[in-house]
Each structure stands twice: as structure tokens, then as C-alpha cells.
Amino acid sequence: AQTVTQSQPEMSVQEAETVTLSCTYDTSESDYYLFWYKQPPSRQMILVIRQEAYKQQNATENRFSVNFQKAAKSFSLKISDSQLGDAAMYFCAFYSGGGADGLTFGKGTHLIIQP
Amino acid sequence: NAGVTQTPKFQVLKTGQSMTLQCAQDMNHNSMYWYRQDPGMGLRLIYYSASEGTTDKGEVPNGYNVSRLNKREFSLRLESAAPSQTSVYFCASSDGRQKETQYFGPGTRLLVL
């Protein structure tokens, strides 16, 4: 079974600064996908960014980028120019398609943006 | 464009009562999922349906049943609710060709007293 670990229960950053959220995972699969989801107070799960394991290039979406280290099984999220609207819970998630056909989530990191 | 919808938004049950959580998607997706989210935890998979007419257990299926009524709708039933089932329940769907990218509904908050 896969596991996803987010070691930072809470992070705080000043508005306009850069913050990095950590995620590590454990799997024996070679082909898989990794995701970061944002969950604001509304509880809606919003897909932030998606990475395919066979692609060496790190995914980027505007101010959001990842550092994917396949050998180290590490998948961190960098948020540049942090904005007040970025305040939320962030969940790292894993999908391989083998076995149960769903996402495996970490416990989340609560991101606070200081004005 | 509604995406994934869930009803109800919030429900209070007494121990032993039954209820059905409804989920519908309008994206013509083949796969649908039910997750639960407990405080301080990520989402955990309860059941999923890879296509109309099929359902499979996820990580935490005990105490739940599901029905894939048609391609659009996937319901989750609690036959005899227990306080341990107090949680937020999320439905999600994905396209058959990109199963890994799942789109979530707004969630149903369930409180079992």
C-alpha cells in the first residue's frame, strides 16, 4: 500500500513571500501521478497541480510549482508571491491505479498567510 | 456547469438511523468515488465505481453500501449510523481515460449523535 507523509502540520508565510510545502511518499510502483489539492474554509477540494512520474520536468501552474525528486520519493510545492487567497489546507495525493482505484492523501498542511 | 453535486450539505442523525448521501456529476465521467475526511486527516477512499454497474471497496468500506444508479449518480448509504461515522463525505468523479484526475463535490457534513 502507498503512504503519503506531510511533515509540516502548519506553515506561515508573509504576503508576497515564497513558501515551500513538503511531501514524501512510499510506493513500489514505477508509474504513478502526484497531486497537490487546496482546501479553503469552504471545504471544496481544488486541484492545484499535477505531476506524472514518468516526466522528469517539474510541473508549474502560474505561481505554483513543484520539485519532484523521484529517487528520493519527494514532491514539494512552492508557492511564489503568496497571496491572502492562498490561505488554506494543502493536501498532497498519490495515484497509481493499481489495486483500489482512488487517491491516497497525506494529512495536510495548514498554510497561514500573514498580511 | 454544475460539475459534481452532493446532497444534503449537512445532516444530523441519531445512532442507529439510516440515510443515503446523493452524488451526481454532469461531466459524462465513467468513474465515481466516495471519500471521508476526519479531523486532522486527509481523505480516505470508502468505495468507488469504475463504470456503471460496478462497485468496489476502498480503504474504509465497513458500515457503508453504495449504488451506482446510472452513469451520472452514485449514492452512499449508511444502514445504521454510528458516532464513528461523523465525518465530511466527498464524492468525486473522473474520466475513464484520465482516472487519476478527480473532480470533487462540495462535501456533506454528517454528525451522528
JSON list of N, CA and C in Angstrom, two decimals, chain A residues 4-13 18-24 36 74-79 88-92 106-112, chain B residues 40-41:
[
{"chain": "A", "resi": 4, "resn": "VAL", "atom": "N", "xyz": [1.50, 8.49, 2.07]},
{"chain": "A", "resi": 4, "resn": "VAL", "atom": "CA", "xyz": [1.88, 9.87, 1.77]},
{"chain": "A", "resi": 4, "resn": "VAL", "atom": "C", "xyz": [2.07, 10.60, 3.10]},
{"chain": "A", "resi": 5, "resn": "THR", "atom": "N", "xyz": [3.20, 11.26, 3.26]},
{"chain": "A", "resi": 5, "resn": "THR", "atom": "CA", "xyz": [3.53, 11.92, 4.51]},
{"chain": "A", "resi": 5, "resn": "THR", "atom": "C", "xyz": [3.76, 13.40, 4.29]},
{"chain": "A", "resi": 6, "resn": "GLN", "atom": "N", "xyz": [3.03, 14.22, 5.03]},
{"chain": "A", "resi": 6, "resn": "GLN", "atom": "CA", "xyz": [3.27, 15.66, 5.04]},
{"chain": "A", "resi": 6, "resn": "GLN", "atom": "C", "xyz": [3.73, 15.99, 6.46]},
{"chain": "A", "resi": 7, "resn": "SER", "atom": "N", "xyz": [4.97, 16.37, 6.60]},
{"chain": "A", "resi": 7, "resn": "SER", "atom": "CA", "xyz": [5.58, 16.50, 7.93]},
{"chain": "A", "resi": 7, "resn": "SER", "atom": "C", "xyz": [5.35, 17.86, 8.58]},
{"chain": "A", "resi": 8, "resn": "GLN", "atom": "N", "xyz": [4.75, 18.79, 7.85]},
{"chain": "A", "resi": 8, "resn": "GLN", "atom": "CA", "xyz": [4.52, 20.15, 8.38]},
{"chain": "A", "resi": 8, "resn": "GLN", "atom": "C", "xyz": [3.02, 20.33, 8.62]},
{"chain": "A", "resi": 9, "resn": "PRO", "atom": "N", "xyz": [2.55, 20.21, 9.86]},
{"chain": "A", "resi": 9, "resn": "PRO", "atom": "CA", "xyz": [1.11, 20.40, 10.11]},
{"chain": "A", "resi": 9, "resn": "PRO", "atom": "C", "xyz": [0.67, 21.82, 9.79]},
{"chain": "A", "resi": 10, "resn": "GLU", "atom": "N", "xyz": [1.59, 22.79, 10.00]},
{"chain": "A", "resi": 10, "resn": "GLU", "atom": "CA", "xyz": [1.24, 24.19, 9.78]},
{"chain": "A", "resi": 10, "resn": "GLU", "atom": "C", "xyz": [2.46, 24.97, 9.30]},
{"chain": "A", "resi": 11, "resn": "MET", "atom": "N", "xyz": [2.22, 25.88, 8.37]},
{"chain": "A", "resi": 11, "resn": "MET", "atom": "CA", "xyz": [3.27, 26.77, 7.88]},
{"chain": "A", "resi": 11, "resn": "MET", "atom": "C", "xyz": [2.71, 28.19, 7.83]},
{"chain": "A", "resi": 12, "resn": "SER", "atom": "N", "xyz": [3.60, 29.16, 8.04]},
{"chain": "A", "resi": 12, "resn": "SER", "atom": "CA", "xyz": [3.20, 30.56, 7.99]},
{"chain": "A", "resi": 12, "resn": "SER", "atom": "C", "xyz": [4.16, 31.32, 7.09]},
{"chain": "A", "resi": 13, "resn": "VAL", "atom": "N", "xyz": [3.62, 32.23, 6.29]},
{"chain": "A", "resi": 13, "resn": "VAL", "atom": "CA", "xyz": [4.47, 33.00, 5.37]},
{"chain": "A", "resi": 13, "resn": "VAL", "atom": "C", "xyz": [3.92, 34.41, 5.26]},
{"chain": "A", "resi": 18, "resn": "THR", "atom": "N", "xyz": [7.77, 33.67, -0.58]},
{"chain": "A", "resi": 18, "resn": "THR", "atom": "CA", "xyz": [7.71, 32.32, -1.16]},
{"chain": "A", "resi": 18, "resn": "THR", "atom": "C", "xyz": [7.70, 31.29, -0.04]},
{"chain": "A", "resi": 19, "resn": "VAL", "atom": "N", "xyz": [6.92, 30.25, -0.21]},
{"chain": "A", "resi": 19, "resn": "VAL", "atom": "CA", "xyz": [6.84, 29.19, 0.80]},
{"chain": "A", "resi": 19, "resn": "VAL", "atom": "C", "xyz": [6.88, 27.83, 0.09]},
{"chain": "A", "resi": 20, "resn": "THR", "atom": "N", "xyz": [7.48, 26.86, 0.76]},
{"chain": "A", "resi": 20, "resn": "THR", "atom": "CA", "xyz": [7.56, 25.50, 0.20]},
{"chain": "A", "resi": 20, "resn": "THR", "atom": "C", "xyz": [6.94, 24.50, 1.17]},
{"chain": "A", "resi": 21, "resn": "LEU", "atom": "N", "xyz": [6.01, 23.72, 0.67]},
{"chain": "A", "resi": 21, "resn": "LEU", "atom": "CA", "xyz": [5.35, 22.69, 1.46]},
{"chain": "A", "resi": 21, "resn": "LEU", "atom": "C", "xyz": [5.93, 21.33, 1.07]},
{"chain": "A", "resi": 22, "resn": "SER", "atom": "N", "xyz": [6.21, 20.50, 2.06]},
{"chain": "A", "resi": 22, "resn": "SER", "atom": "CA", "xyz": [6.90, 19.22, 1.82]},
{"chain": "A", "resi": 22, "resn": "SER", "atom": "C", "xyz": [5.93, 18.05, 1.74]},
{"chain": "A", "resi": 23, "resn": "CYS", "atom": "N", "xyz": [6.32, 17.07, 0.96]},
{"chain": "A", "resi": 23, "resn": "CYS", "atom": "CA", "xyz": [5.54, 15.84, 0.84]},
{"chain": "A", "resi": 23, "resn": "CYS", "atom": "C", "xyz": [6.50, 14.71, 0.47]},
{"chain": "A", "resi": 24, "resn": "THR", "atom": "N", "xyz": [6.43, 13.61, 1.17]},
{"chain": "A", "resi": 24, "resn": "THR", "atom": "CA", "xyz": [7.16, 12.41, 0.76]},
{"chain": "A", "resi": 24, "resn": "THR", "atom": "C", "xyz": [6.16, 11.27, 0.64]},
{"chain": "A", "resi": 36, "resn": "TRP", "atom": "N", "xyz": [-1.20, 18.10, -5.81]},
{"chain": "A", "resi": 36, "resn": "TRP", "atom": "CA", "xyz": [-1.46, 18.97, -4.68]},
{"chain": "A", "resi": 36, "resn": "TRP", "atom": "C", "xyz": [-2.88, 19.51, -4.82]},
{"chain": "A", "resi": 74, "resn": "SER", "atom": "N", "xyz": [10.09, 12.36, -3.20]},
{"chain": "A", "resi": 74, "resn": "SER", "atom": "CA", "xyz": [9.77, 13.65, -2.60]},
{"chain": "A", "resi": 74, "resn": "SER", "atom": "C", "xyz": [9.03, 14.50, -3.63]},
{"chain": "A", "resi": 75, "resn": "PHE", "atom": "N", "xyz": [8.04, 15.27, -3.16]},
{"chain": "A", "resi": 75, "resn": "PHE", "atom": "CA", "xyz": [7.19, 16.05, -4.06]},
{"chain": "A", "resi": 75, "resn": "PHE", "atom": "C", "xyz": [6.77, 17.31, -3.33]},
{"chain": "A", "resi": 76, "resn": "SER", "atom": "N", "xyz": [7.56, 18.37, -3.39]},
{"chain": "A", "resi": 76, "resn": "SER", "atom": "CA", "xyz": [7.27, 19.58, -2.64]},
{"chain": "A", "resi": 76, "resn": "SER", "atom": "C", "xyz": [6.58, 20.61, -3.53]},
{"chain": "A", "resi": 77, "resn": "LEU", "atom": "N", "xyz": [5.79, 21.46, -2.91]},
{"chain": "A", "resi": 77, "resn": "LEU", "atom": "CA", "xyz": [5.04, 22.51, -3.60]},
{"chain": "A", "resi": 77, "resn": "LEU", "atom": "C", "xyz": [5.62, 23.87, -3.22]},
{"chain": "A", "resi": 78, "resn": "LYS", "atom": "N", "xyz": [5.98, 24.66, -4.21]},
{"chain": "A", "resi": 78, "resn": "LYS", "atom": "CA", "xyz": [6.46, 26.01, -3.97]},
{"chain": "A", "resi": 78, "resn": "LYS", "atom": "C", "xyz": [5.40, 27.00, -4.42]},
{"chain": "A", "resi": 79, "resn": "ILE", "atom": "N", "xyz": [5.06, 27.91, -3.51]},
{"chain": "A", "resi": 79, "resn": "ILE", "atom": "CA", "xyz": [4.11, 28.97, -3.85]},
{"chain": "A", "resi": 79, "resn": "ILE", "atom": "C", "xyz": [4.89, 30.28, -3.84]},
{"chain": "A", "resi": 88, "resn": "ALA", "atom": "N", "xyz": [-5.09, 28.23, 3.22]},
{"chain": "A", "resi": 88, "resn": "ALA", "atom": "CA", "xyz": [-5.93, 27.03, 3.08]},
{"chain": "A", "resi": 88, "resn": "ALA", "atom": "C", "xyz": [-5.18, 25.83, 3.65]},
{"chain": "A", "resi": 89, "resn": "MET", "atom": "N", "xyz": [-5.85, 24.68, 3.68]},
{"chain": "A", "resi": 89, "resn": "MET", "atom": "CA", "xyz": [-5.18, 23.40, 3.88]},
{"chain": "A", "resi": 89, "resn": "MET", "atom": "C", "xyz": [-4.71, 22.92, 2.52]},
{"chain": "A", "resi": 90, "resn": "TYR", "atom": "N", "xyz": [-3.49, 22.37, 2.49]},
{"chain": "A", "resi": 90, "resn": "TYR", "atom": "CA", "xyz": [-2.96, 21.81, 1.26]},
{"chain": "A", "resi": 90, "resn": "TYR", "atom": "C", "xyz": [-2.67, 20.33, 1.47]},
{"chain": "A", "resi": 91, "resn": "PHE", "atom": "N", "xyz": [-3.20, 19.52, 0.55]},
{"chain": "A", "resi": 91, "resn": "PHE", "atom": "CA", "xyz": [-3.04, 18.07, 0.65]},
{"chain": "A", "resi": 91, "resn": "PHE", "atom": "C", "xyz": [-2.23, 17.57, -0.54]},
{"chain": "A", "resi": 92, "resn": "CYS", "atom": "N", "xyz": [-1.27, 16.73, -0.23]},
{"chain": "A", "resi": 92, "resn": "CYS", "atom": "CA", "xyz": [-0.51, 16.01, -1.24]},
{"chain": "A", "resi": 92, "resn": "CYS", "atom": "C", "xyz": [-1.24, 14.69, -1.47]},
{"chain": "A", "resi": 106, "resn": "GLY", "atom": "N", "xyz": [-2.13, 12.67, 1.97]},
{"chain": "A", "resi": 106, "resn": "GLY", "atom": "CA", "xyz": [-1.44, 12.98, 3.21]},
{"chain": "A", "resi": 106, "resn": "GLY", "atom": "C", "xyz": [-2.40, 13.66, 4.18]},
{"chain": "A", "resi": 107, "resn": "LYS", "atom": "N", "xyz": [-1.89, 13.99, 5.38]},
{"chain": "A", "resi": 107, "resn": "LYS", "atom": "CA", "xyz": [-2.76, 14.58, 6.41]},
{"chain": "A", "resi": 107, "resn": "LYS", "atom": "C", "xyz": [-2.94, 16.07, 6.24]},
{"chain": "A", "resi": 108, "resn": "GLY", "atom": "N", "xyz": [-2.18, 16.68, 5.38]},
{"chain": "A", "resi": 108, "resn": "GLY", "atom": "CA", "xyz": [-2.39, 18.08, 5.09]},
{"chain": "A", "resi": 108, "resn": "GLY", "atom": "C", "xyz": [-1.46, 19.02, 5.83]},
{"chain": "A", "resi": 109, "resn": "THR", "atom": "N", "xyz": [-1.27, 20.20, 5.24]},
{"chain": "A", "resi": 109, "resn": "THR", "atom": "CA", "xyz": [-0.52, 21.31, 5.84]},
{"chain": "A", "resi": 109, "resn": "THR", "atom": "C", "xyz": [-1.41, 22.53, 5.82]},
{"chain": "A", "resi": 110, "resn": "HIS", "atom": "N", "xyz": [-1.57, 23.14, 6.99]},
{"chain": "A", "resi": 110, "resn": "HIS", "atom": "CA", "xyz": [-2.36, 24.36, 7.10]},
{"chain": "A", "resi": 110, "resn": "HIS", "atom": "C", "xyz": [-1.46, 25.55, 6.79]},
{"chain": "A", "resi": 111, "resn": "LEU", "atom": "N", "xyz": [-1.74, 26.27, 5.72]},
{"chain": "A", "resi": 111, "resn": "LEU", "atom": "CA", "xyz": [-0.93, 27.41, 5.32]},
{"chain": "A", "resi": 111, "resn": "LEU", "atom": "C", "xyz": [-1.60, 28.71, 5.76]},
{"chain": "A", "resi": 112, "resn": "ILE", "atom": "N", "xyz": [-0.84, 29.48, 6.53]},
{"chain": "A", "resi": 112, "resn": "ILE", "atom": "CA", "xyz": [-1.31, 30.79, 7.00]},
{"chain": "A", "resi": 112, "resn": "ILE", "atom": "C", "xyz": [-0.54, 31.87, 6.25]},
{"chain": "B", "resi": 40, "resn": "GLY", "atom": "N", "xyz": [-8.05, 16.46, 11.07]},
{"chain": "B", "resi": 40, "resn": "GLY", "atom": "CA", "xyz": [-6.61, 16.20, 11.08]},
{"chain": "B", "resi": 40, "resn": "GLY", "atom": "C", "xyz": [-6.16, 15.13, 10.12]},
{"chain": "B", "resi": 41, "resn": "MET", "atom": "N", "xyz": [-7.04, 14.73, 9.23]},
{"chain": "B", "resi": 41, "resn": "MET", "atom": "CA", "xyz": [-6.71, 13.64, 8.30]},
{"chain": "B", "resi": 41, "resn": "MET", "atom": "C", "xyz": [-6.94, 14.10, 6.87]}
]
